[in-house]
C-alpha cells in the first residue's frame, strides 16, 4: 500500500482504487486519520462524519469489485456546510441553524452519493456565506494551512483549507461573490465558479439567489473537470438550472492554447493590487503567450469599479429576503423564553444571527424599502446589465480574460475584521464575474511573500470548457500546482 495516502488528487486516487492498490476503506481511514492529526490546528471541519464515511467506503469497495465505477466512486470528499446533507447537520456556520438536520440531500450531494463518493464531513464557512476570511463563522475561524496565523479566505475557507491541508481529496464550495475562487487562491488550490445555471442549487442554503453557484475546489484542474462533470447538468428542482445536459469537461483538457485570444483587462491591475501578485499574473500571461496564445494587454472594462458597490446592494437585498424565513418556528434556533410570538421571533433573530449577517439584512432591507428601491436596488440592477454587456463585448474579441483572483495573498487573522469595507475589497476581482453570471477559475500561479497567488481565468457564459482548457494547459506548463502547504 502506498504510504502517503492522504496526498492524492481524484485521478490519482481513482488509479489506485481501480488497480486495487488500495481500498476505499483504507483511503477513507487514511484521510480520517489525517483530519484527526491536522484539524485541531487548521479547523476546516464543522462536522466529521467518520461512521458515514466508512459505511460509504465499504459500499464503494463493493461497487469497485463489481466494476460499477464512476470517477468519484470511493473518493473521500469534503462539503461546505451550506449544502444540505440528509441526516447530517447543516449549519451554515450559524447559531441559527445549529441542530438543523436536513431530511433531504442537495442535488449535488445526491448526485455524488449515487456515484459512490465518500463524504468525510462538513466544512466551516463564513456565516451564511457572508465574508471573505471564514472569521464570520459563529463557531471558530479556520486557519490557512500555509501559515496558521493567516486566514484561508472565505466564505468557503473550510473546504479550501481542507483540500490544501490534505484533509480531503477535493471539496464542493459555493460562490456568490468569490467564495470559491478567493479561498482557493489564498490556500494554493484550484476553484471553479461555473456559469450561472450550470450546477443545480437545490439544497444549497440560499444567500443571494441571482448570484449563488456551487462549484469544485480541487488540487488540480483535471480534478476540477471531473468534479464538475459529476455535479453539472439540468435539474428540474432548480428553476434557474439551464435546460441542456452538460458536456464532458475532461475533453476540454487538450493542453493546447495555440491561437487562443487572451485579454488582460487593465482595471484589474495596478491600484489596490499587491505588486508581487500583479507580477505573478503578468508572468502567467507571458507563459500562455510563449505557449502560442495571443495576449492583449490593452483591454478595458471601464464599469469594473461599479461591480463591488452594486454587489453590496444586490446581494444584501436578496439576502434580506432569503433570510426572512428564519423565524424559529419550523427549524433551527428558536428562542424559548417568555413573551409574545413577535417577541420570540425578534429574540430568535437577535440571538441566532451574527453581526455580519445582521448588517447585510439591514443594508438589504434599506435598499429595498419604499423610496430607496429606485435609487439603490433598481439602479444597481441597471449597472449590472451594463457590466454584463461589457463582458459580452469583450468576449467577442477574446476567448478568455486573465486577472488576479485576490488583490493580496492571505492576510492575518483579525487584520480586517474591524473594517468591513477592507474585507469587502478582498473580492473586488471576483465579484464582477458573479454579476455577469460567467465561469471563472482560480489556480495557483506563483508565490508572493511566501504565500500562494491565484490566477483568475474568466470565460464567456457556458465557456466553462474553455476556462478549464486554458487553466489545464497553464498547469501542464508550470509546477505551481505541486506546491504544498506545510500544516
Ligand atoms: N465575500 C463576499 C461576501 O461577503 C462573497 C461571499 C460569497 O461568495 N459567498 O458577500
CSV table of C-alpha atoms and ligand atoms in Angstrom, one decimal:
chain,number,residue,atom,x,y,z
A,1,UNK,CA,0.0,0.0,0.0
A,2,UNK,CA,1.5,3.4,-0.9
A,3,UNK,CA,2.4,5.4,2.2
A,4,UNK,CA,1.3,9.0,1.7
A,5,UNK,CA,-2.3,8.0,1.0
A,6,UNK,CA,-3.7,11.3,2.1
A,7,UNK,CA,-1.9,13.3,-0.5
A,8,UNK,CA,-3.9,12.4,-3.6
A,9,UNK,CA,-5.8,14.0,-6.4
A,10,UNK,CA,-9.1,12.5,-7.6
A,11,UNK,CA,-7.5,10.9,-10.7
A,12,UNK,CA,-4.6,9.5,-8.6
A,13,UNK,CA,-7.0,8.0,-6.1
A,14,UNK,CA,-9.0,6.6,-9.0
A,15,UNK,CA,-6.0,4.9,-10.4
A,16,UNK,CA,-5.0,3.3,-7.0
A,17,UNK,CA,-8.6,2.2,-6.4
A,18,UNK,CA,-9.1,0.7,-9.8
A,19,UNK,CA,-5.8,-1.1,-9.6
A,20,UNK,CA,-6.9,-2.4,-6.2
A,21,UNK,CA,-3.6,-0.9,-4.8
A,22,UNK,CA,-5.8,0.5,-2.1
A,23,UNK,CA,-9.4,0.1,-1.0
A,24,UNK,CA,-11.8,2.9,-0.4
A,25,UNK,CA,-11.9,1.9,3.3
A,26,UNK,CA,-8.1,2.2,3.6
A,27,UNK,CA,-8.2,5.5,1.7
A,28,UNK,CA,-11.0,6.9,3.9
A,29,UNK,CA,-9.3,5.8,7.1
A,30,UNK,CA,-6.1,7.5,5.9
A,31,UNK,CA,-8.0,10.7,5.4
A,32,UNK,CA,-9.8,10.5,8.7
A,33,UNK,CA,-6.5,10.0,10.5
A,34,UNK,CA,-5.1,13.0,8.7
A,35,UNK,CA,-8.1,15.0,9.8
A,36,UNK,CA,-7.6,13.9,13.4
A,37,UNK,CA,-3.9,15.0,13.3
A,38,UNK,CA,-4.2,18.2,11.4
A,39,UNK,CA,-7.7,19.6,12.0
A,40,UNK,CA,-7.1,20.6,15.7
A,41,UNK,CA,-4.7,23.2,14.1
A,42,UNK,CA,-6.5,24.0,10.8
A,43,UNK,CA,-10.1,23.7,11.9
A,44,UNK,CA,-11.6,23.2,8.5
A,45,UNK,CA,-14.4,20.9,9.6
A,46,UNK,CA,-17.6,21.8,11.5
A,47,UNK,CA,-18.7,18.2,11.5
A,48,UNK,CA,-16.7,15.0,10.8
A,49,UNK,CA,-18.9,12.1,9.7
A,50,UNK,CA,-16.5,9.2,10.2
A,51,UNK,CA,-19.1,6.4,10.6
A,52,UNK,CA,-21.0,7.5,7.5
A,53,UNK,CA,-17.7,7.8,5.5
A,54,UNK,CA,-16.6,4.3,6.4
A,55,UNK,CA,-20.0,2.9,5.5
A,56,UNK,CA,-19.9,4.7,2.1
A,57,UNK,CA,-16.4,3.5,1.6
A,58,UNK,CA,-17.4,-0.2,2.3
A,59,UNK,CA,-20.3,0.2,-0.3
A,60,UNK,CA,-17.8,1.8,-2.8
A,61,UNK,CA,-15.5,-1.1,-2.4
A,62,UNK,CA,-18.3,-3.5,-3.3
A,63,UNK,CA,-19.0,-1.4,-6.4
A,64,UNK,CA,-15.4,-1.3,-7.4
A,65,UNK,CA,-15.2,-5.1,-7.2
A,66,UNK,CA,-18.4,-5.3,-9.3
A,67,UNK,CA,-16.8,-2.9,-11.8
A,68,UNK,CA,-19.7,-0.4,-11.3
A,69,UNK,CA,-17.4,2.6,-11.1
A,70,UNK,CA,-17.5,6.3,-11.9
A,71,UNK,CA,-14.7,8.8,-11.4
A,72,UNK,CA,-15.7,9.6,-7.8
A,73,UNK,CA,-16.5,6.1,-6.6
A,74,UNK,CA,-14.7,5.6,-3.3
A,75,UNK,CA,-13.1,9.0,-3.2
A,76,UNK,CA,-13.3,10.9,0.1
A,77,UNK,CA,-14.7,14.4,-0.3
A,78,UNK,CA,-15.5,17.5,1.9
A,79,UNK,CA,-18.7,19.5,1.6
A,80,UNK,CA,-19.2,23.1,2.6
A,81,UNK,CA,-21.7,23.3,5.4
A,82,UNK,CA,-24.4,25.2,3.4
A,83,UNK,CA,-25.1,22.1,1.3
A,84,UNK,CA,-28.0,20.1,2.7
A,85,UNK,CA,-27.0,16.5,3.6
A,86,UNK,CA,-29.7,14.1,4.6
A,87,UNK,CA,-29.3,13.0,8.2
A,88,UNK,CA,-26.2,15.1,8.8
A,89,UNK,CA,-26.3,18.6,10.5
A,90,UNK,CA,-26.1,21.5,8.1
A,91,UNK,CA,-25.3,24.7,10.0
A,92,UNK,CA,-24.0,27.4,7.5
A,93,UNK,CA,-21.7,28.0,10.5
A,94,UNK,CA,-24.6,29.9,12.1
A,95,UNK,CA,-26.2,29.5,15.5
A,96,UNK,CA,-29.5,30.0,13.6
A,97,UNK,CA,-29.1,26.5,12.0
A,98,UNK,CA,-27.4,24.7,14.9
A,99,UNK,CA,-29.2,21.4,15.4
A,100,UNK,CA,-30.8,21.5,11.9
A,101,UNK,CA,-30.6,18.1,10.3
A,102,UNK,CA,-32.0,18.2,6.7
A,103,UNK,CA,-34.4,15.5,5.7
A,104,UNK,CA,-33.0,15.6,2.1
A,105,UNK,CA,-29.8,15.9,0.1
A,106,UNK,CA,-28.9,18.9,-2.1
A,107,UNK,CA,-29.0,17.8,-5.8
A,108,UNK,CA,-25.1,17.9,-6.0
A,109,UNK,CA,-24.9,15.8,-2.8
A,110,UNK,CA,-27.4,13.3,-4.2
A,111,UNK,CA,-25.5,13.0,-7.5
A,112,UNK,CA,-22.2,12.4,-5.7
A,113,UNK,CA,-23.8,9.9,-3.4
A,114,UNK,CA,-25.3,8.0,-6.3
A,115,UNK,CA,-21.9,7.9,-7.9
A,116,UNK,CA,-20.4,6.3,-4.8
A,117,UNK,CA,-18.4,9.2,-3.4
A,118,UNK,CA,-17.4,9.2,0.3
A,119,UNK,CA,-18.3,12.2,2.5
A,120,UNK,CA,-15.8,13.0,5.2
A,121,UNK,CA,-17.7,15.8,6.7
A,122,UNK,CA,-18.9,19.4,6.5
A,123,UNK,CA,-16.8,22.5,6.1
A,124,UNK,CA,-16.5,25.7,8.1
A,125,UNK,CA,-17.5,28.9,6.4
A,126,UNK,CA,-18.4,32.5,7.0
A,127,UNK,CA,-21.9,32.5,8.5
A,128,UNK,CA,-24.4,32.1,5.7
A,129,UNK,CA,-21.5,32.5,3.2
A,130,UNK,CA,-21.1,36.2,4.1
A,131,UNK,CA,-17.5,37.1,4.3
A,132,UNK,CA,-14.0,36.6,2.9
A,133,UNK,CA,-12.0,35.1,5.7
A,134,UNK,CA,-14.1,32.5,7.5
A,135,UNK,CA,-13.8,34.6,10.6
A,136,UNK,CA,-17.6,35.2,10.4
A,137,UNK,CA,-18.2,31.6,11.4
A,138,UNK,CA,-20.3,31.6,14.5
A,139,UNK,CA,-18.2,28.6,15.8
A,140,UNK,CA,-14.4,29.3,15.2
A,141,UNK,CA,-12.2,30.7,12.5
A,142,UNK,CA,-10.3,28.3,10.1
A,143,UNK,CA,-6.6,28.7,9.7
A,144,UNK,CA,-4.6,28.8,6.5
A,145,UNK,CA,-2.5,25.6,6.2
A,146,UNK,CA,0.3,27.7,4.7
A,147,UNK,CA,0.5,29.9,7.7
A,148,UNK,CA,-1.7,29.2,10.7
A,149,UNK,CA,-1.7,32.9,11.7
A,150,UNK,CA,-3.4,33.7,8.5
A,151,UNK,CA,-7.0,33.4,7.1
A,152,UNK,CA,-7.8,30.8,4.5
A,153,UNK,CA,-10.1,33.2,2.7
A,154,UNK,CA,-13.9,32.8,2.6
A,155,UNK,CA,-16.5,32.1,2.6
A,156,UNK,CA,-15.5,28.6,1.6
A,157,UNK,CA,-12.5,28.7,3.9
A,158,UNK,CA,-13.1,25.3,5.4
A,159,UNK,CA,-13.2,23.5,2.1
A,160,UNK,CA,-10.2,25.4,0.8
A,161,UNK,CA,-8.1,24.7,3.9
A,162,UNK,CA,-9.3,21.0,4.0
A,163,UNK,CA,-8.0,20.4,0.4
A,164,UNK,CA,-4.8,22.4,0.9
A,165,UNK,CA,-4.0,20.5,4.1
A,166,UNK,CA,-4.8,17.1,2.6
A,167,UNK,CA,-7.8,16.6,4.8
A,168,UNK,CA,-9.9,15.6,1.8
A,169,UNK,CA,-9.2,14.8,-1.8
A,170,UNK,CA,-11.5,17.5,-3.1
A,171,UNK,CA,-14.4,19.6,-2.0
A,172,UNK,CA,-17.5,21.4,-3.1
A,173,UNK,CA,-18.0,25.1,-2.2
A,174,UNK,CA,-20.3,27.9,-3.2
A,175,UNK,CA,-19.6,31.2,-4.8
A,176,UNK,CA,-21.9,34.2,-4.6
A,177,UNK,CA,-19.2,36.9,-4.9
A,178,UNK,CA,-15.9,35.0,-5.0
A,179,UNK,CA,-16.3,32.4,-2.2
A,180,UNK,CA,-14.8,29.5,-4.1
A,181,UNK,CA,-12.1,31.4,-6.0
A,182,UNK,CA,-10.8,33.7,-3.3
A,183,UNK,CA,-10.2,31.0,-0.7
A,184,UNK,CA,-8.8,28.7,-3.4
A,185,UNK,CA,-6.3,31.4,-4.3
A,186,UNK,CA,-5.3,32.1,-0.7
A,187,UNK,CA,-4.8,28.3,0.0
A,188,UNK,CA,-3.0,27.5,-3.2
A,189,UNK,CA,-5.6,25.2,-4.8
A,190,UNK,CA,-7.9,25.2,-7.8
A,191,UNK,CA,-11.5,26.6,-7.5
A,192,UNK,CA,-14.1,27.0,-10.2
A,193,UNK,CA,-17.3,29.0,-10.2
A,194,UNK,CA,-19.3,27.6,-13.1
A,195,UNK,CA,-21.6,29.5,-15.4
A,196,UNK,CA,-24.7,30.6,-13.5
A,197,UNK,CA,-27.3,27.8,-14.0
A,198,UNK,CA,-24.9,25.0,-14.9
A,199,UNK,CA,-25.0,23.4,-11.4
A,200,UNK,CA,-28.3,23.0,-9.5
A,201,UNK,CA,-28.6,24.9,-6.3
A,202,UNK,CA,-31.4,22.8,-5.0
A,203,UNK,CA,-30.5,22.1,-1.4
A,204,UNK,CA,-27.9,24.9,-1.2
A,205,UNK,CA,-28.9,27.2,1.6
A,206,UNK,CA,-29.7,30.4,-0.3
A,207,UNK,CA,-27.8,33.6,0.2
A,208,UNK,CA,-28.3,35.8,-3.0
A,209,UNK,CA,-30.2,33.6,-5.4
A,210,UNK,CA,-29.3,35.6,-8.6
A,211,UNK,CA,-25.6,35.0,-7.9
A,212,UNK,CA,-25.2,31.8,-5.9
A,213,UNK,CA,-23.4,28.9,-7.7
A,214,UNK,CA,-21.9,25.6,-6.4
A,215,UNK,CA,-18.5,24.5,-7.7
A,216,UNK,CA,-15.4,22.3,-7.3
A,217,UNK,CA,-12.4,23.0,-5.1
A,218,UNK,CA,-9.6,20.7,-6.0
A,219,UNK,CA,-5.8,20.1,-6.1
A,220,UNK,CA,-5.6,20.4,-9.9
A,221,UNK,CA,-7.5,21.3,-13.0
A,222,UNK,CA,-8.2,17.7,-14.1
A,223,UNK,CA,-9.9,17.1,-10.7
A,224,UNK,CA,-11.9,20.3,-11.2
A,225,UNK,CA,-13.3,18.9,-14.6
A,226,UNK,CA,-14.0,15.5,-13.0
A,227,UNK,CA,-15.9,17.0,-10.1
A,228,UNK,CA,-17.8,19.4,-12.4
A,229,UNK,CA,-18.8,16.5,-14.6
A,230,UNK,CA,-20.2,14.8,-11.5
A,231,UNK,CA,-22.5,17.6,-10.4
A,232,UNK,CA,-23.3,19.7,-13.5
A,233,UNK,CA,-26.5,19.4,-15.7
A,234,UNK,CA,-30.1,20.2,-15.6
A,235,UNK,CA,-32.2,19.7,-12.5
A,236,UNK,CA,-36.0,20.4,-12.6
A,237,UNK,CA,-35.9,21.3,-8.9
A,238,UNK,CA,-33.9,24.5,-9.6
A,239,UNK,CA,-35.8,26.8,-11.8
A,240,UNK,CA,-32.6,28.6,-12.8
A,241,UNK,CA,-30.9,25.4,-13.9
A,242,UNK,CA,-30.1,25.5,-17.6
A,243,UNK,CA,-32.1,23.1,-19.7
A,244,UNK,CA,-29.3,21.3,-21.6
A,245,UNK,CA,-27.1,18.4,-20.4
A,246,UNK,CA,-23.6,19.3,-19.5
A,247,UNK,CA,-20.7,18.2,-21.8
A,248,UNK,CA,-17.8,16.0,-20.6
A,249,UNK,CA,-15.4,18.7,-19.4
A,250,UNK,CA,-12.4,16.4,-19.4
A,251,UNK,CA,-12.5,16.6,-23.2
A,252,UNK,CA,-11.5,20.3,-22.9
A,253,UNK,CA,-8.2,19.3,-21.3
A,254,UNK,CA,-6.2,19.3,-24.5
A,255,UNK,CA,-3.1,21.1,-23.2
A,256,UNK,CA,-3.2,23.3,-26.3
A,257,UNK,CA,-3.7,27.1,-26.2
A,258,UNK,CA,-2.3,27.9,-29.7
A,259,UNK,CA,-4.2,30.7,-31.4
A,260,UNK,CA,-6.3,31.4,-28.3
A,261,UNK,CA,-7.0,35.1,-27.7
A,262,UNK,CA,-6.3,36.2,-24.1
A,263,UNK,CA,-7.2,39.6,-22.8
A,264,UNK,CA,-5.7,41.2,-19.7
A,265,UNK,CA,-8.1,43.9,-18.5
A,266,UNK,CA,-6.2,46.9,-17.1
A,267,UNK,CA,-8.8,47.7,-14.4
A,268,UNK,CA,-7.7,44.5,-12.6
A,269,UNK,CA,-4.1,45.5,-12.3
A,270,UNK,CA,-2.4,48.5,-10.7
A,271,UNK,CA,-4.0,50.4,-7.8
A,272,UNK,CA,-5.0,48.2,-4.9
A,273,UNK,CA,-3.3,45.1,-6.2
A,274,UNK,CA,-0.1,43.9,-4.4
A,275,UNK,CA,2.8,44.5,-6.8
A,276,UNK,CA,4.1,41.0,-6.2
A,277,UNK,CA,0.6,39.5,-7.0
A,278,UNK,CA,0.5,41.6,-10.2
A,279,UNK,CA,4.0,40.4,-11.2
A,280,UNK,CA,2.8,36.8,-10.9
A,281,UNK,CA,-0.2,37.4,-13.1
A,282,UNK,CA,1.8,39.2,-15.8
A,283,UNK,CA,4.2,36.3,-15.8
A,284,UNK,CA,1.4,33.8,-16.2
A,285,UNK,CA,0.1,35.8,-19.2
A,286,UNK,CA,3.6,35.6,-20.7
A,287,UNK,CA,3.7,31.9,-20.1
A,288,UNK,CA,0.5,31.5,-22.1
A,289,UNK,CA,1.9,33.8,-24.8
A,290,UNK,CA,5.0,31.6,-25.0
A,291,UNK,CA,2.7,28.6,-25.5
A,292,UNK,CA,1.1,30.1,-28.6
A,293,UNK,CA,-1.8,32.2,-27.2
A,294,UNK,CA,-2.0,35.9,-28.3
A,295,UNK,CA,-2.2,38.2,-25.3
A,296,UNK,CA,-3.7,41.7,-25.5
A,297,UNK,CA,-2.6,43.9,-22.5
A,298,UNK,CA,-4.8,46.9,-23.5
A,299,UNK,CA,-8.3,45.5,-22.7
A,300,UNK,CA,-10.6,47.9,-20.8
A,301,UNK,CA,-13.7,47.1,-18.9
A,302,UNK,CA,-14.5,50.6,-17.6
A,303,UNK,CA,-17.5,49.6,-15.4
A,304,UNK,CA,-15.5,47.2,-13.3
A,305,UNK,CA,-15.3,49.7,-10.5
A,306,UNK,CA,-19.1,49.7,-10.1
A,307,UNK,CA,-19.3,45.9,-9.6
A,308,UNK,CA,-18.4,45.9,-5.9
A,309,UNK,CA,-20.8,48.7,-4.8
A,310,UNK,CA,-23.6,47.2,-6.9
A,311,UNK,CA,-23.0,43.7,-5.4
A,312,UNK,CA,-23.3,45.2,-1.9
A,313,UNK,CA,-26.8,46.4,-2.9
A,314,UNK,CA,-28.0,43.4,-4.8
A,315,UNK,CA,-26.5,40.6,-2.6
A,316,UNK,CA,-27.8,42.1,0.7
A,317,UNK,CA,-31.2,42.9,-0.9
A,318,UNK,CA,-31.6,39.2,-1.9
A,319,UNK,CA,-30.2,38.0,1.4
A,320,UNK,CA,-32.7,40.1,3.4
A,321,UNK,CA,-35.5,38.3,1.5
A,322,UNK,CA,-33.9,34.8,1.7
A,323,UNK,CA,-33.1,35.0,5.4
A,324,UNK,CA,-36.6,36.2,6.3
A,325,UNK,CA,-37.5,32.5,6.7
A,326,UNK,CA,-35.5,32.1,9.9
A,327,UNK,CA,-38.2,32.8,12.4
A,328,UNK,CA,-37.6,30.0,14.9
A,329,UNK,CA,-40.9,28.3,14.2
A,330,UNK,CA,-40.2,25.2,12.0
A,331,UNK,CA,-36.5,24.5,12.3
A,332,UNK,CA,-33.2,25.9,13.6
A,333,UNK,CA,-32.6,28.1,16.6
A,334,UNK,CA,-35.7,29.1,18.5
A,335,UNK,CA,-35.9,31.4,21.5
A,336,UNK,CA,-38.0,29.7,24.1
A,337,UNK,CA,-38.3,32.3,26.9
A,338,UNK,CA,-41.4,34.2,28.0
A,339,UNK,CA,-43.1,36.8,25.7
A,340,UNK,CA,-45.4,37.1,22.8
A,341,UNK,CA,-44.9,35.4,19.4
A,342,UNK,CA,-43.5,38.6,18.0
A,343,UNK,CA,-41.0,38.9,20.9
A,344,UNK,CA,-40.0,35.3,20.4
A,345,UNK,CA,-39.4,36.0,16.7
A,346,UNK,CA,-37.3,39.0,17.4
A,347,UNK,CA,-35.2,37.3,20.1
A,348,UNK,CA,-34.7,34.3,17.8
A,349,UNK,CA,-33.2,36.5,15.1
A,350,UNK,CA,-31.3,38.7,17.6
A,351,UNK,CA,-29.6,35.7,19.1
A,352,UNK,CA,-29.4,33.4,16.1
A,353,UNK,CA,-27.7,35.7,13.6
A,354,UNK,CA,-24.1,37.1,13.9
A,355,UNK,CA,-23.2,40.8,13.3
A,356,UNK,CA,-22.2,40.5,9.6
A,357,UNK,CA,-25.5,38.7,8.7
A,358,UNK,CA,-27.4,41.4,10.6
A,359,UNK,CA,-25.5,44.1,8.8
A,360,UNK,CA,-26.4,42.5,5.4
A,361,UNK,CA,-30.1,42.1,6.4
A,362,UNK,CA,-30.3,45.8,7.4
A,363,UNK,CA,-28.4,47.0,4.3
A,364,UNK,CA,-30.7,44.9,2.1
A,365,UNK,CA,-33.9,45.9,3.8
A,366,UNK,CA,-32.9,49.5,3.5
A,367,UNK,CA,-32.1,49.2,-0.2
A,368,UNK,CA,-35.4,47.6,-0.9
A,369,UNK,CA,-37.6,50.0,1.2
A,370,UNK,CA,-40.1,52.3,-0.5
A,371,UNK,CA,-38.4,55.5,-1.6
A,372,UNK,CA,-35.0,53.9,-1.8
A,373,UNK,CA,-35.8,51.0,-4.1
A,374,UNK,CA,-35.4,53.0,-7.3
A,375,UNK,CA,-32.4,54.9,-6.1
A,376,UNK,CA,-30.4,51.9,-5.0
A,377,UNK,CA,-31.8,48.5,-5.9
A,378,UNK,CA,-33.1,49.3,-9.4
A,379,UNK,CA,-30.1,51.4,-10.2
A,380,UNK,CA,-27.8,48.5,-9.2
A,381,UNK,CA,-29.7,46.2,-11.5
A,382,UNK,CA,-29.2,48.5,-14.4
A,383,UNK,CA,-25.5,48.8,-13.7
A,384,UNK,CA,-25.3,45.0,-13.5
A,385,UNK,CA,-26.7,44.9,-17.1
A,386,UNK,CA,-24.0,47.3,-18.2
A,387,UNK,CA,-21.3,45.2,-16.6
A,388,UNK,CA,-22.7,42.1,-18.3
A,389,UNK,CA,-22.8,43.7,-21.7
A,390,UNK,CA,-19.2,45.0,-21.3
A,391,UNK,CA,-18.1,41.4,-20.7
A,392,UNK,CA,-20.1,40.2,-23.7
A,393,UNK,CA,-18.4,42.7,-25.9
A,394,UNK,CA,-15.0,41.7,-24.6
A,395,UNK,CA,-15.7,38.0,-25.3
A,396,UNK,CA,-16.3,38.9,-29.0
A,397,UNK,CA,-12.6,39.7,-29.2
A,398,UNK,CA,-11.1,37.4,-26.6
A,399,UNK,CA,-11.6,33.7,-25.6
A,400,UNK,CA,-10.7,34.3,-22.0
A,401,UNK,CA,-9.7,37.2,-19.7
A,402,UNK,CA,-6.9,36.9,-17.2
A,403,UNK,CA,-6.9,38.7,-13.8
A,404,UNK,CA,-5.7,38.2,-10.3
A,405,UNK,CA,-8.2,36.3,-8.1
A,406,UNK,CA,-7.5,38.3,-5.0
A,407,UNK,CA,-5.7,41.6,-4.7
A,408,UNK,CA,-3.4,40.2,-2.0
A,409,UNK,CA,-2.2,36.9,-0.6
A,410,UNK,CA,-3.7,35.5,2.6
A,411,UNK,CA,-4.0,38.2,5.3
A,412,UNK,CA,-3.6,37.8,9.0
A,413,UNK,CA,-6.4,36.6,11.2
A,414,UNK,CA,-8.0,39.7,12.7
A,415,UNK,CA,-6.4,42.1,10.2
A,416,UNK,CA,-9.6,43.1,8.5
A,417,UNK,CA,-12.4,42.2,11.0
A,418,UNK,CA,-12.8,45.7,12.3
A,419,UNK,CA,-13.2,47.2,8.8
A,420,UNK,CA,-16.0,45.6,6.7
A,421,UNK,CA,-15.0,47.7,3.6
A,422,UNK,CA,-11.5,46.3,3.6
A,423,UNK,CA,-12.9,42.9,3.9
A,424,UNK,CA,-15.3,43.5,1.0
A,425,UNK,CA,-12.5,44.7,-1.2
A,426,UNK,CA,-11.0,41.3,-1.0
A,427,UNK,CA,-13.5,40.3,-3.7
A,428,UNK,CA,-13.0,43.2,-6.0
A,429,UNK,CA,-11.7,40.9,-8.8
A,430,UNK,CA,-14.1,38.0,-8.3
A,431,UNK,CA,-17.5,39.8,-7.8
A,432,UNK,CA,-17.8,41.2,-11.4
A,433,UNK,CA,-17.8,37.6,-12.7
A,434,UNK,CA,-20.8,36.7,-10.5
A,435,UNK,CA,-22.6,39.9,-11.5
A,436,UNK,CA,-22.4,38.7,-15.1
A,437,UNK,CA,-23.1,35.0,-14.4
A,438,UNK,CA,-19.8,33.9,-16.1
A,439,UNK,CA,-17.5,31.0,-15.4
A,440,UNK,CA,-14.3,31.8,-13.5
A,441,UNK,CA,-11.5,29.6,-12.2
A,442,UNK,CA,-8.7,30.4,-9.8
A,443,UNK,CA,-5.5,28.4,-10.0
A,444,UNK,CA,-2.1,28.7,-8.4
A,445,UNK,CA,0.4,30.8,-10.4
A,446,UNK,CA,3.2,31.7,-8.0
A,447,UNK,CA,4.2,32.7,-4.6
A,448,UNK,CA,4.3,36.2,-3.1
A,449,UNK,CA,5.7,36.8,0.4
A,450,UNK,CA,6.0,33.0,0.6
A,451,UNK,CA,2.2,32.6,0.1
A,452,UNK,CA,0.2,31.3,-2.9
A,453,UNK,CA,-1.1,33.7,-5.6
A,454,UNK,CA,-4.2,32.8,-7.6
A,455,UNK,CA,-4.7,33.5,-11.3
A,456,UNK,CA,-8.3,34.0,-12.3
A,457,UNK,CA,-9.3,32.9,-15.8
A,458,UNK,CA,-12.8,34.2,-16.9
A,459,UNK,CA,-14.7,32.9,-19.8
A,460,UNK,CA,-18.0,33.8,-21.6
A,461,UNK,CA,-21.3,32.2,-20.4
A,462,UNK,CA,-21.1,28.4,-20.9
A,463,UNK,CA,-17.4,28.8,-21.7
A,464,UNK,CA,-16.6,26.6,-18.7
A,465,UNK,CA,-14.8,24.2,-21.0
A,466,UNK,CA,-12.6,26.9,-22.5
A,467,UNK,CA,-11.7,28.2,-19.0
A,468,UNK,CA,-10.7,24.7,-17.9
A,469,UNK,CA,-8.7,24.2,-21.1
A,470,UNK,CA,-6.6,27.3,-20.6
A,471,UNK,CA,-6.2,26.5,-16.9
A,472,UNK,CA,-5.1,23.0,-17.6
A,473,UNK,CA,-2.6,24.0,-20.3
A,474,UNK,CA,-1.1,26.5,-18.0
A,475,UNK,CA,-0.9,24.0,-15.2
A,476,UNK,CA,0.8,21.5,-17.5
A,477,UNK,CA,3.5,24.1,-18.3
A,478,UNK,CA,4.2,25.1,-14.7
A,479,UNK,CA,4.9,23.5,-11.4
A,480,UNK,CA,2.7,25.7,-9.1
A,481,UNK,CA,0.0,23.1,-8.5
A,482,UNK,CA,2.6,20.8,-7.0
A,483,UNK,CA,3.3,23.3,-4.2
A,484,UNK,CA,2.2,22.0,-0.8
A,485,UNK,CA,1.2,23.8,2.4
A,486,UNK,CA,3.2,22.8,5.5
A,487,UNK,CA,0.4,22.4,8.0
B,1,LIG,N1,-17.1,37.8,0.3
B,1,LIG,C1,-18.4,38.1,-0.4
B,1,LIG,C2,-19.5,38.4,0.6
B,1,LIG,O1,-19.1,38.5,1.7
B,1,LIG,C3,-18.7,36.9,-1.2
B,1,LIG,C4,-19.3,35.8,-0.4
B,1,LIG,C5,-19.7,34.6,-1.3
B,1,LIG,O2,-19.3,34.4,-2.4
B,1,LIG,N2,-20.5,33.7,-0.7
B,1,LIG,O3,-20.6,38.6,0.2
